[in-house]
Amino acid sequence: MIKLGIIGTNWISKMFVEAALQTGSYTLTTVYSRTEEKGNAFLADLDTDTDNVAVVTTLSDLYTNIDVVYIASPNALHFEQAKVAIASDVHVIVEKPSFSNPTEFAIIEELLTRHENVRVFEAARHVHQSNFKLMQQAVIELPQVQGATFVYQKYSSRYDAYLEGQEPNVLTREFSGGALYDLGVYPIYAAIALFGAPRAVQYLPTLLNNGADGRGTANLFYDQFNVTVIFGKNANSYLSSEIYGLKETISTNNIAELNTITYHDGDGNADNIGVAGTSNPMVAEASDFSRVITDPINEHVRYQQWWQLAKQVNQTLFDLRQSAGIVFPADIKD
């Protein structure tokens, strides 16, 4: 069994822990929280036996009894926390976006060369799901790709807090937040996984008063087509996402959730080519990561594919920010 530790006690940590336990490959051993009270409250909310799970309040104590750490802290904290884990020869599963910029990514990449047995995974759950793989195959079979429009826009309760004068982490540049680095990473990940890295990008954001982006439209330019990506945290959208062939169109109700995948043949016929997903959408990635951890030699090629994809996404997110003049404090560290 893979000994799992976690950083972060929010809803997504709970979802990942439950997904990991569902695979039968992990056992939860340690929870890191700023306070014991929050850590114990997190454990009490899990639907599993947690009597033997330790709650720690210092990172040095976290790495004493784990094989892999799941990091779901604010974006700007991922880098330093991952460095400590790698230096402790602990595998890392880090929520997307993994790191704030290509400089941080390169430092992590160099550190891994000195800890060759450690694996770092970016938790882009949707690209590991069965329906995403079915969408990939359908795209391959299109006679021609003429572009795509991906939409992921959900009103956030954190925006209510912002309107009340607060500064929630997810909507501040100080914590490498904003719409692009929260919801936008889902459709950007999907676009690059499907079509590769774009040759050029442009981001047109709607900025909040604190300089972070509340929503925006990103354009990814390829040689033969363009991809338009619409996302945000301060409004709701109910539009589907589409990939355009000639007469054919592939659509999904939600590019992050992928509940349905529909193939439209251009003659009015629509065929549901998707499958029913698991109740927990993080099971697929947790299972994929466990196979690499337990069988790194045979799973090396897949791991390298995921790593290169994460690297391309990281660069594209940074380039989009650059095009819009959005600077994070993490970009100008000494």
PDB file of C-alpha atoms in Angstrom, residues 116-274:
ATOM      1  CA  GLU A 116      15.762  10.060  -9.707  1.00  0.00           C
ATOM      2  CA  ASN A 117      13.315   7.792  -7.908  1.00  0.00           C
ATOM      3  CA  VAL A 118      10.859  10.596  -7.133  1.00  0.00           C
ATOM      4  CA  ARG A 119       7.863  11.247  -9.390  1.00  0.00           C
ATOM      5  CA  VAL A 120       5.896  14.507  -9.554  1.00  0.00           C
ATOM      6  CA  PHE A 121       2.350  14.428 -10.942  1.00  0.00           C
ATOM      7  CA  GLU A 122       0.089  17.354 -11.796  1.00  0.00           C
ATOM      8  CA  ALA A 123      -3.434  16.451 -10.746  1.00  0.00           C
ATOM      9  CA  ALA A 124      -5.265  17.319 -13.959  1.00  0.00           C
ATOM     10  CA  ARG A 125      -8.016  14.818 -13.237  1.00  0.00           C
ATOM     11  CA  HIS A 126     -10.115  15.314 -16.360  1.00  0.00           C
ATOM     12  CA  VAL A 127      -7.435  14.210 -18.845  1.00  0.00           C
ATOM     13  CA  HIS A 128      -7.198  10.852 -17.047  1.00  0.00           C
ATOM     14  CA  GLN A 129     -10.923  10.117 -17.296  1.00  0.00           C
ATOM     15  CA  SER A 130     -12.372   7.602 -19.750  1.00  0.00           C
ATOM     16  CA  ASN A 131     -14.512  10.206 -21.487  1.00  0.00           C
ATOM     17  CA  PHE A 132     -11.511  12.404 -22.225  1.00  0.00           C
ATOM     18  CA  LYS A 133      -9.735   9.463 -23.825  1.00  0.00           C
ATOM     19  CA  LEU A 134     -12.842   8.759 -25.913  1.00  0.00           C
ATOM     20  CA  MET A 135     -12.853  12.403 -26.982  1.00  0.00           C
ATOM     21  CA  GLN A 136      -9.173  12.149 -27.939  1.00  0.00           C
ATOM     22  CA  GLN A 137      -9.875   9.127 -30.118  1.00  0.00           C
ATOM     23  CA  ALA A 138     -12.817  10.862 -31.786  1.00  0.00           C
ATOM     24  CA  VAL A 139     -10.613  13.866 -32.588  1.00  0.00           C
ATOM     25  CA  ILE A 140      -7.979  11.590 -34.131  1.00  0.00           C
ATOM     26  CA  GLU A 141     -10.651  10.122 -36.393  1.00  0.00           C
ATOM     27  CA  LEU A 142     -11.874  13.495 -37.678  1.00  0.00           C
ATOM     28  CA  PRO A 143     -10.894  14.034 -41.326  1.00  0.00           C
ATOM     29  CA  GLN A 144      -9.888  17.594 -40.437  1.00  0.00           C
ATOM     30  CA  VAL A 145      -9.831  19.754 -37.334  1.00  0.00           C
ATOM     31  CA  GLN A 146     -10.966  23.341 -37.834  1.00  0.00           C
ATOM     32  CA  GLY A 147     -10.835  24.595 -34.276  1.00  0.00           C
ATOM     33  CA  ALA A 148     -12.606  24.426 -30.948  1.00  0.00           C
ATOM     34  CA  THR A 149     -14.448  26.481 -28.362  1.00  0.00           C
ATOM     35  CA  PHE A 150     -14.060  25.449 -24.727  1.00  0.00           C
ATOM     36  CA  VAL A 151     -16.107  27.029 -21.935  1.00  0.00           C
ATOM     37  CA  TYR A 152     -15.756  26.641 -18.174  1.00  0.00           C
ATOM     38  CA  GLN A 153     -17.313  29.462 -16.201  1.00  0.00           C
ATOM     39  CA  LYS A 154     -18.808  29.058 -12.724  1.00  0.00           C
ATOM     40  CA  TYR A 155     -19.769  31.708 -10.203  1.00  0.00           C
ATOM     41  CA  SER A 156     -17.685  31.285  -7.068  1.00  0.00           C
ATOM     42  CA  SER A 157     -18.709  31.917  -3.489  1.00  0.00           C
ATOM     43  CA  ARG A 158     -15.218  33.377  -3.147  1.00  0.00           C
ATOM     44  CA  TYR A 159     -16.326  36.153  -5.474  1.00  0.00           C
ATOM     45  CA  ASP A 160     -19.024  37.048  -2.956  1.00  0.00           C
ATOM     46  CA  ALA A 161     -16.252  37.369  -0.380  1.00  0.00           C
ATOM     47  CA  TYR A 162     -14.320  39.602  -2.786  1.00  0.00           C
ATOM     48  CA  LEU A 163     -17.373  41.840  -3.249  1.00  0.00           C
ATOM     49  CA  GLU A 164     -17.591  42.155   0.544  1.00  0.00           C
ATOM     50  CA  GLY A 165     -14.074  43.586   0.594  1.00  0.00           C
ATOM     51  CA  GLN A 166     -12.153  40.422   1.418  1.00  0.00           C
ATOM     52  CA  GLU A 167      -9.137  39.039  -0.480  1.00  0.00           C
ATOM     53  CA  PRO A 168      -9.723  35.285  -0.948  1.00  0.00           C
ATOM     54  CA  ASN A 169      -6.509  33.496  -1.948  1.00  0.00           C
ATOM     55  CA  VAL A 170      -7.952  32.085  -5.144  1.00  0.00           C
ATOM     56  CA  LEU A 171      -8.667  35.595  -6.438  1.00  0.00           C
ATOM     57  CA  THR A 172      -5.363  37.267  -5.608  1.00  0.00           C
ATOM     58  CA  ARG A 173      -2.136  37.559  -7.563  1.00  0.00           C
ATOM     59  CA  GLU A 174      -0.203  37.152  -4.288  1.00  0.00           C
ATOM     60  CA  PHE A 175      -1.276  33.510  -4.168  1.00  0.00           C
ATOM     61  CA  SER A 176      -0.940  33.014  -7.955  1.00  0.00           C
ATOM     62  CA  GLY A 177      -4.711  33.039  -8.259  1.00  0.00           C
ATOM     63  CA  GLY A 178      -7.346  34.356 -10.623  1.00  0.00           C
ATOM     64  CA  ALA A 179      -9.668  32.806 -13.180  1.00  0.00           C
ATOM     65  CA  LEU A 180      -6.939  31.575 -15.558  1.00  0.00           C
ATOM     66  CA  TYR A 181      -5.001  29.747 -12.838  1.00  0.00           C
ATOM     67  CA  ASP A 182      -8.132  28.268 -11.295  1.00  0.00           C
ATOM     68  CA  LEU A 183     -10.865  27.319 -13.777  1.00  0.00           C
ATOM     69  CA  GLY A 184      -8.994  28.269 -16.938  1.00  0.00           C
ATOM     70  CA  VAL A 185      -6.400  25.560 -16.417  1.00  0.00           C
ATOM     71  CA  TYR A 186      -9.034  22.884 -17.189  1.00  0.00           C
ATOM     72  CA  PRO A 187      -9.810  23.939 -20.778  1.00  0.00           C
ATOM     73  CA  ILE A 188      -6.185  24.936 -21.422  1.00  0.00           C
ATOM     74  CA  TYR A 189      -5.093  21.459 -20.317  1.00  0.00           C
ATOM     75  CA  ALA A 190      -7.730  19.881 -22.549  1.00  0.00           C
ATOM     76  CA  ALA A 191      -6.679  21.935 -25.577  1.00  0.00           C
ATOM     77  CA  ILE A 192      -2.998  21.070 -25.254  1.00  0.00           C
ATOM     78  CA  ALA A 193      -3.703  17.397 -24.549  1.00  0.00           C
ATOM     79  CA  LEU A 194      -5.839  17.251 -27.694  1.00  0.00           C
ATOM     80  CA  PHE A 195      -3.944  19.519 -30.100  1.00  0.00           C
ATOM     81  CA  GLY A 196      -0.472  20.069 -28.669  1.00  0.00           C
ATOM     82  CA  ALA A 197       1.168  23.325 -27.622  1.00  0.00           C
ATOM     83  CA  PRO A 198      -0.043  26.402 -29.558  1.00  0.00           C
ATOM     84  CA  ARG A 199       2.384  28.468 -31.630  1.00  0.00           C
ATOM     85  CA  ALA A 200       1.067  31.723 -30.105  1.00  0.00           C
ATOM     86  CA  VAL A 201      -1.472  32.843 -27.496  1.00  0.00           C
ATOM     87  CA  GLN A 202      -3.498  35.876 -26.471  1.00  0.00           C
ATOM     88  CA  TYR A 203      -5.424  36.514 -23.254  1.00  0.00           C
ATOM     89  CA  LEU A 204      -8.161  39.135 -22.888  1.00  0.00           C
ATOM     90  CA  PRO A 205      -9.048  39.250 -19.183  1.00  0.00           C
ATOM     91  CA  THR A 206     -11.624  41.130 -17.155  1.00  0.00           C
ATOM     92  CA  LEU A 207      -9.559  42.313 -14.201  1.00  0.00           C
ATOM     93  CA  LEU A 208     -10.667  42.755 -10.618  1.00  0.00           C
ATOM     94  CA  ASN A 209      -9.670  45.827  -8.632  1.00  0.00           C
ATOM     95  CA  ASN A 210      -6.745  43.913  -7.117  1.00  0.00           C
ATOM     96  CA  GLY A 211      -5.272  43.152 -10.533  1.00  0.00           C
ATOM     97  CA  ALA A 212      -6.283  39.496 -10.649  1.00  0.00           C
ATOM     98  CA  ASP A 213      -8.485  38.217 -13.465  1.00  0.00           C
ATOM     99  CA  GLY A 214     -12.119  37.457 -12.652  1.00  0.00           C
ATOM    100  CA  ARG A 215     -12.859  35.974 -16.056  1.00  0.00           C
ATOM    101  CA  GLY A 216     -11.495  36.135 -19.569  1.00  0.00           C
ATOM    102  CA  THR A 217     -11.128  34.787 -23.086  1.00  0.00           C
ATOM    103  CA  ALA A 218      -7.959  33.074 -24.253  1.00  0.00           C
ATOM    104  CA  ASN A 219      -7.042  32.468 -27.868  1.00  0.00           C
ATOM    105  CA  LEU A 220      -4.689  29.633 -28.758  1.00  0.00           C
ATOM    106  CA  PHE A 221      -3.282  29.886 -32.279  1.00  0.00           C
ATOM    107  CA  TYR A 222      -2.284  26.770 -34.238  1.00  0.00           C
ATOM    108  CA  ASP A 223      -1.039  26.539 -37.808  1.00  0.00           C
ATOM    109  CA  GLN A 224      -4.340  25.389 -39.309  1.00  0.00           C
ATOM    110  CA  PHE A 225      -6.926  26.507 -36.733  1.00  0.00           C
ATOM    111  CA  ASN A 226      -7.538  28.425 -33.510  1.00  0.00           C
ATOM    112  CA  VAL A 227      -9.002  27.417 -30.148  1.00  0.00           C
ATOM    113  CA  THR A 228     -11.097  29.890 -28.154  1.00  0.00           C
ATOM    114  CA  VAL A 229     -11.277  29.327 -24.395  1.00  0.00           C
ATOM    115  CA  ILE A 230     -13.805  31.145 -22.179  1.00  0.00           C
ATOM    116  CA  PHE A 231     -13.655  30.844 -18.401  1.00  0.00           C
ATOM    117  CA  GLY A 232     -14.392  32.774 -15.229  1.00  0.00           C
ATOM    118  CA  LYS A 233     -15.308  32.804 -11.555  1.00  0.00           C
ATOM    119  CA  ASN A 234     -17.623  35.816 -11.414  1.00  0.00           C
ATOM    120  CA  ALA A 235     -20.413  34.644 -13.737  1.00  0.00           C
ATOM    121  CA  ASN A 236     -22.109  31.413 -14.821  1.00  0.00           C
ATOM    122  CA  SER A 237     -22.144  29.932 -18.309  1.00  0.00           C
ATOM    123  CA  TYR A 238     -24.266  27.036 -19.524  1.00  0.00           C
ATOM    124  CA  LEU A 239     -22.644  26.732 -22.955  1.00  0.00           C
ATOM    125  CA  SER A 240     -21.269  23.389 -24.083  1.00  0.00           C
ATOM    126  CA  SER A 241     -17.732  22.958 -25.405  1.00  0.00           C
ATOM    127  CA  GLU A 242     -17.198  21.962 -29.035  1.00  0.00           C
ATOM    128  CA  ILE A 243     -14.503  20.671 -31.387  1.00  0.00           C
ATOM    129  CA  TYR A 244     -15.097  21.373 -35.069  1.00  0.00           C
ATOM    130  CA  GLY A 245     -14.297  19.000 -37.894  1.00  0.00           C
ATOM    131  CA  LEU A 246     -15.757  19.635 -41.361  1.00  0.00           C
ATOM    132  CA  LYS A 247     -19.431  18.790 -41.010  1.00  0.00           C
ATOM    133  CA  GLU A 248     -18.698  16.856 -37.823  1.00  0.00           C
ATOM    134  CA  THR A 249     -18.706  18.346 -34.334  1.00  0.00           C
ATOM    135  CA  ILE A 250     -17.693  16.731 -31.054  1.00  0.00           C
ATOM    136  CA  SER A 251     -19.282  18.304 -27.984  1.00  0.00           C
ATOM    137  CA  THR A 252     -19.267  17.895 -24.238  1.00  0.00           C
ATOM    138  CA  ASN A 253     -21.559  19.444 -21.700  1.00  0.00           C
ATOM    139  CA  ASN A 254     -18.560  20.527 -19.607  1.00  0.00           C
ATOM    140  CA  ILE A 255     -14.881  20.423 -20.588  1.00  0.00           C
ATOM    141  CA  ALA A 256     -13.853  19.816 -16.967  1.00  0.00           C
ATOM    142  CA  GLU A 257     -16.551  17.374 -15.848  1.00  0.00           C
ATOM    143  CA  LEU A 258     -17.001  15.539 -19.188  1.00  0.00           C
ATOM    144  CA  ASN A 259     -20.335  14.032 -18.180  1.00  0.00           C
ATOM    145  CA  THR A 260     -21.379  13.580 -21.803  1.00  0.00           C
ATOM    146  CA  ILE A 261     -19.464  13.262 -25.081  1.00  0.00           C
ATOM    147  CA  THR A 262     -21.553  13.626 -28.239  1.00  0.00           C
ATOM    148  CA  TYR A 263     -20.554  13.079 -31.867  1.00  0.00           C
ATOM    149  CA  HIS A 264     -22.622  15.075 -34.394  1.00  0.00           C
ATOM    150  CA  ASP A 265     -22.209  13.747 -37.928  1.00  0.00           C
ATOM    151  CA  GLY A 266     -23.376  16.864 -39.791  1.00  0.00           C
ATOM    152  CA  ASP A 267     -26.610  15.285 -41.042  1.00  0.00           C
ATOM    153  CA  GLY A 268     -28.566  15.914 -37.886  1.00  0.00           C
ATOM    154  CA  ASN A 269     -27.536  12.699 -36.160  1.00  0.00           C
ATOM    155  CA  ALA A 270     -26.065  12.828 -32.665  1.00  0.00           C
ATOM    156  CA  ASP A 271     -24.408   9.814 -31.067  1.00  0.00           C
ATOM    157  CA  ASN A 272     -23.482   9.652 -27.392  1.00  0.00           C
ATOM    158  CA  ILE A 273     -19.981   8.181 -27.455  1.00  0.00           C
ATOM    159  CA  GLY A 274     -19.264   8.730 -23.760  1.00  0.00           C
TER     160      GLY A 274
END
